[in-house]
PDB file of C-alpha atoms in Angstrom:
ATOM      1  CA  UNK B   1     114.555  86.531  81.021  1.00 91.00           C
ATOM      2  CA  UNK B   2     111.655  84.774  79.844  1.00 93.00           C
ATOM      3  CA  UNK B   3     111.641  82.957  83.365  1.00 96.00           C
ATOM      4  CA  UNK B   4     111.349  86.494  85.148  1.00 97.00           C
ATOM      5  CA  UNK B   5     108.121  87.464  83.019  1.00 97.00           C
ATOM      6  CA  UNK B   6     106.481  83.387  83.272  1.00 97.00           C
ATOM      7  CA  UNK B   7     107.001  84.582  87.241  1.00 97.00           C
ATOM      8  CA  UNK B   8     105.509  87.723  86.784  1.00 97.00           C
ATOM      9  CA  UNK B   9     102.272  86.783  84.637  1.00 97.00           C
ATOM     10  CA  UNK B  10     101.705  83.502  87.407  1.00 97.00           C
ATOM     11  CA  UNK B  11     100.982  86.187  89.779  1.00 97.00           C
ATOM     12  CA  UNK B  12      98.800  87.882  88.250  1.00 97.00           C
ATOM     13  CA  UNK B  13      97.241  85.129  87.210  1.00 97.00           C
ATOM     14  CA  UNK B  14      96.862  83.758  90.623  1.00 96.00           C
ATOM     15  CA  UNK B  15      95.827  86.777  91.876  1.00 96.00           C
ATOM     16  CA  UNK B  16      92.718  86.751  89.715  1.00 98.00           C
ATOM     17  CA  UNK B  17      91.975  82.962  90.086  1.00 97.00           C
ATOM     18  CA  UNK B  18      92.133  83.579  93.630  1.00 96.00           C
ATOM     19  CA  UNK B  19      89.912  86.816  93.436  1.00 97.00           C
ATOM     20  CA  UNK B  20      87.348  84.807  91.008  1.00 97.00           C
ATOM     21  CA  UNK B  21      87.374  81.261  93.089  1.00 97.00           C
ATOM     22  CA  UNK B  22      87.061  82.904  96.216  1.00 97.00           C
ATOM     23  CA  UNK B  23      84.897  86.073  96.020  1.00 97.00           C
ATOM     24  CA  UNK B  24      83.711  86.036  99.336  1.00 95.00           C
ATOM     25  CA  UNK B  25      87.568  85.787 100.468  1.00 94.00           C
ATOM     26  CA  UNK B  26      88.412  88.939  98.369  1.00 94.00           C
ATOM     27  CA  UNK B  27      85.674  91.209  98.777  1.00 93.00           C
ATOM     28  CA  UNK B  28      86.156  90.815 102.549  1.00 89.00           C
ATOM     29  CA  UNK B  29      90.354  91.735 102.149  1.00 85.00           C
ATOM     30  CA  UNK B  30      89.474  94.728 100.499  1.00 83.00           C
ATOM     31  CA  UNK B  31      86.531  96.110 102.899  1.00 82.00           C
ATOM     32  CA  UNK B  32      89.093  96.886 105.748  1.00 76.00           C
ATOM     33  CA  UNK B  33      87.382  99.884 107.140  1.00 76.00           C
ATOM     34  CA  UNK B  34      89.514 103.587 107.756  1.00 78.00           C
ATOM     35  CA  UNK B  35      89.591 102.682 111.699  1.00 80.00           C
ATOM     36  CA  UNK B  36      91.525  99.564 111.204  1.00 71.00           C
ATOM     37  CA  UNK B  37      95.056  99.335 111.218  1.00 70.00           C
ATOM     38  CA  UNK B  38      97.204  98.383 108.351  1.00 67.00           C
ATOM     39  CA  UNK B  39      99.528  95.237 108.138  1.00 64.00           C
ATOM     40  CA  UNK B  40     102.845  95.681 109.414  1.00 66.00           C
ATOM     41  CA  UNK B  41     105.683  94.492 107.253  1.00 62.00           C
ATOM     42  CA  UNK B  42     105.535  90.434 107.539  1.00 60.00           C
ATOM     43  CA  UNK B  43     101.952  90.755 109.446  1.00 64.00           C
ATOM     44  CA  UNK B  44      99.515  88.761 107.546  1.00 62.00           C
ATOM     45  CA  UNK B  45     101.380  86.679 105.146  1.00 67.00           C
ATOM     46  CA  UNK B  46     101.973  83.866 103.604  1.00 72.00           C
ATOM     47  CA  UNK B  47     104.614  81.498 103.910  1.00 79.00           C
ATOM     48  CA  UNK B  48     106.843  83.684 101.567  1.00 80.00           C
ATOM     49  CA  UNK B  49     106.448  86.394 104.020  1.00 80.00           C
ATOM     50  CA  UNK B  50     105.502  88.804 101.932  1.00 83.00           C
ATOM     51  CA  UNK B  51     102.321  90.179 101.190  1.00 83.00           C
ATOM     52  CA  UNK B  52     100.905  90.564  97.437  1.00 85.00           C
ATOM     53  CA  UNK B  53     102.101  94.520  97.523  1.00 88.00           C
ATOM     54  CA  UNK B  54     105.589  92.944  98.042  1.00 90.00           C
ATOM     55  CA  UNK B  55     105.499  89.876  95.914  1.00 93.00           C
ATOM     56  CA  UNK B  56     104.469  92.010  92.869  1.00 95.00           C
ATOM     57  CA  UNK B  57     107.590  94.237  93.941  1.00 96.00           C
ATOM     58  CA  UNK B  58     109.973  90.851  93.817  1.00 96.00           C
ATOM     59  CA  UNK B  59     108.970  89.973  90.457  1.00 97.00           C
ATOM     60  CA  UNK B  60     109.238  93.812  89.356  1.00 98.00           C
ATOM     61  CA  UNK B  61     112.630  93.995  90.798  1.00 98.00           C
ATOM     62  CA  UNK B  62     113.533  90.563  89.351  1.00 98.00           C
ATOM     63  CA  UNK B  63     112.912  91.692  85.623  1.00 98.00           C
ATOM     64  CA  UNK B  64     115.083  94.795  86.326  1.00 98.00           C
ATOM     65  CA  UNK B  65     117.732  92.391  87.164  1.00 98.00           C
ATOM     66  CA  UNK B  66     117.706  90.280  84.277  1.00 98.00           C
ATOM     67  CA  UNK B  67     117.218  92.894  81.835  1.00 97.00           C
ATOM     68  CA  UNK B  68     113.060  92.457  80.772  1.00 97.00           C
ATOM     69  CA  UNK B  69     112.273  95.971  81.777  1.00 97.00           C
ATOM     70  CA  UNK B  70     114.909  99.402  82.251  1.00 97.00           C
ATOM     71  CA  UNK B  71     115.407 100.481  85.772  1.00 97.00           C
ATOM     72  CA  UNK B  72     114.166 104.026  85.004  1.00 97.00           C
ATOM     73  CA  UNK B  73     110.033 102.411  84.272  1.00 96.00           C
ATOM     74  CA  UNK B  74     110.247 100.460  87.724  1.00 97.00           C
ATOM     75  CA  UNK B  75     109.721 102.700  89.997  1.00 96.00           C
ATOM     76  CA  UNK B  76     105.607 102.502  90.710  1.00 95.00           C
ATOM     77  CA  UNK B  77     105.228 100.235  88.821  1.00 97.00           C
ATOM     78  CA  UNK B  78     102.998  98.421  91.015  1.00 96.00           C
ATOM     79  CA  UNK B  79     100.364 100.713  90.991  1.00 96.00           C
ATOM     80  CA  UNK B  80      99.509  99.712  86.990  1.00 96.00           C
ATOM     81  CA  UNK B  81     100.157  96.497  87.813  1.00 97.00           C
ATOM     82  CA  UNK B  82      98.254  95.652  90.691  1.00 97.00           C
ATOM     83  CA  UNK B  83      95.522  97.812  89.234  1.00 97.00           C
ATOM     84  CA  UNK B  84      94.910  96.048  85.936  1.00 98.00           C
ATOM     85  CA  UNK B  85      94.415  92.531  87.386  1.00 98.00           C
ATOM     86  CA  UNK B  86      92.687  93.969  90.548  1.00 97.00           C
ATOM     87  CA  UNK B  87      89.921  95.772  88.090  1.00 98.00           C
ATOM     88  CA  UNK B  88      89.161  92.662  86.129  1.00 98.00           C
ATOM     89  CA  UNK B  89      89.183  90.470  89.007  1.00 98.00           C
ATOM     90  CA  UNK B  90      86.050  93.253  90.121  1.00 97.00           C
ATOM     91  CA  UNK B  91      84.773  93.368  86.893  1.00 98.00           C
ATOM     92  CA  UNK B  92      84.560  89.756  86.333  1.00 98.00           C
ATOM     93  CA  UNK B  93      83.451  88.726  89.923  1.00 97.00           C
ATOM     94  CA  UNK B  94      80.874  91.955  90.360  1.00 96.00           C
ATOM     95  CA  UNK B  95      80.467  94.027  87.543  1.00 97.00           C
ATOM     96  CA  UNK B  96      80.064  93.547  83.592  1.00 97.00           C
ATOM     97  CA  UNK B  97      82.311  90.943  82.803  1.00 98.00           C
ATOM     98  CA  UNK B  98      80.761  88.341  85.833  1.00 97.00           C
ATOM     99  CA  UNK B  99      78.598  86.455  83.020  1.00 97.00           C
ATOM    100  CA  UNK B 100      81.094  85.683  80.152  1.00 97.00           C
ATOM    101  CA  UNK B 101      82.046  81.861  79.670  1.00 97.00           C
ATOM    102  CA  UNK B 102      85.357  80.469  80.269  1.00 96.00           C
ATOM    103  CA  UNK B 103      87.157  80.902  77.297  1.00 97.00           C
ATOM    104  CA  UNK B 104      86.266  84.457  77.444  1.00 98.00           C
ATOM    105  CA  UNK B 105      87.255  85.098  80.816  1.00 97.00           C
ATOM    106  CA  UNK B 106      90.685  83.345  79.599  1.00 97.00           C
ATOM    107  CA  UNK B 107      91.189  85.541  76.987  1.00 98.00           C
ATOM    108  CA  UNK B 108      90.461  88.764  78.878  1.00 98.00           C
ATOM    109  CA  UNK B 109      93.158  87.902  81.305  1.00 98.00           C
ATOM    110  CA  UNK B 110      95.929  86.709  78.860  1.00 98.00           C
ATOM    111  CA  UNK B 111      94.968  90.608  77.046  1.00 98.00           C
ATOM    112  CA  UNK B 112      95.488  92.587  80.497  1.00 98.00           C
ATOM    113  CA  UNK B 113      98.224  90.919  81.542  1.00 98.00           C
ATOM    114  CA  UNK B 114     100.045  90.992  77.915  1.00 97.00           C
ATOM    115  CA  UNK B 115      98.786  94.670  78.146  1.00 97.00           C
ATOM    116  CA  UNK B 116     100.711  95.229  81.607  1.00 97.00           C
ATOM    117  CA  UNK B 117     104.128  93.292  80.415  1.00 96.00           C
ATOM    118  CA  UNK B 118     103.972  95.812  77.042  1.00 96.00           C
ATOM    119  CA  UNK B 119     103.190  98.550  79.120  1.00 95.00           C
ATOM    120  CA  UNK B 120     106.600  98.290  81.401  1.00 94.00           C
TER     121      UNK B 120
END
């Protein structure tokens, strides 16, 4: 179990150390305008062949399987998920949060992502 959950809190992790190391590369993947198309399922991904929508899914459907989290919270769960770390990657590359030092920045992540693990 506690395997399943080191997964799950690498990824978000990475997915703010990505958004904060490379803001140029993450404001552009989010400023797809309405007239493009979406990816199609395996179309613009990484080596896994999944895209972060589908990775967060794996390591939501992983912790179902071992037990972490019931089956009857998992559905959605994404959408909390992917929101937490995707507002304080914004907030910390853009908005309020862009100036603290290090160990603050640290300690804000470790809270949302202990607050997203509680909250499942």
């Amino acid at each position: 179990m506690a395997g399943a959950w080191t997964r799950f809190g690498v990824l978000g992790r990475a997915y703010v150390e990505f958004a904060t190391t490379e803001p140029g590369w993450f404001r552009t993947a989010f400023a797809v305008p309405r007239t493009m198309h979406t990816f199609a399922p395996c179309e613009g991904t990484g080596a896994s062949g999944l895209g972060p929508y589908e990775l967060l899914g794996a390591r939501l459907d992983e912790l179902v399987e071992v037990g972490a989290i019931p089956p009857e919270r998992r559905p959605e769960a994404e959408y909390s998920a992917w929101s937490a770390v995707h507002g304080l990657s914004t907030l910390l590359n853009d908005g309020p949060l862009r100036d603290l030092p290090a160990a603050e920045r640290e300690r804000a992540l470790r809270t949302v992502l202990g607050l997203v693990a509680r909250g499942l």
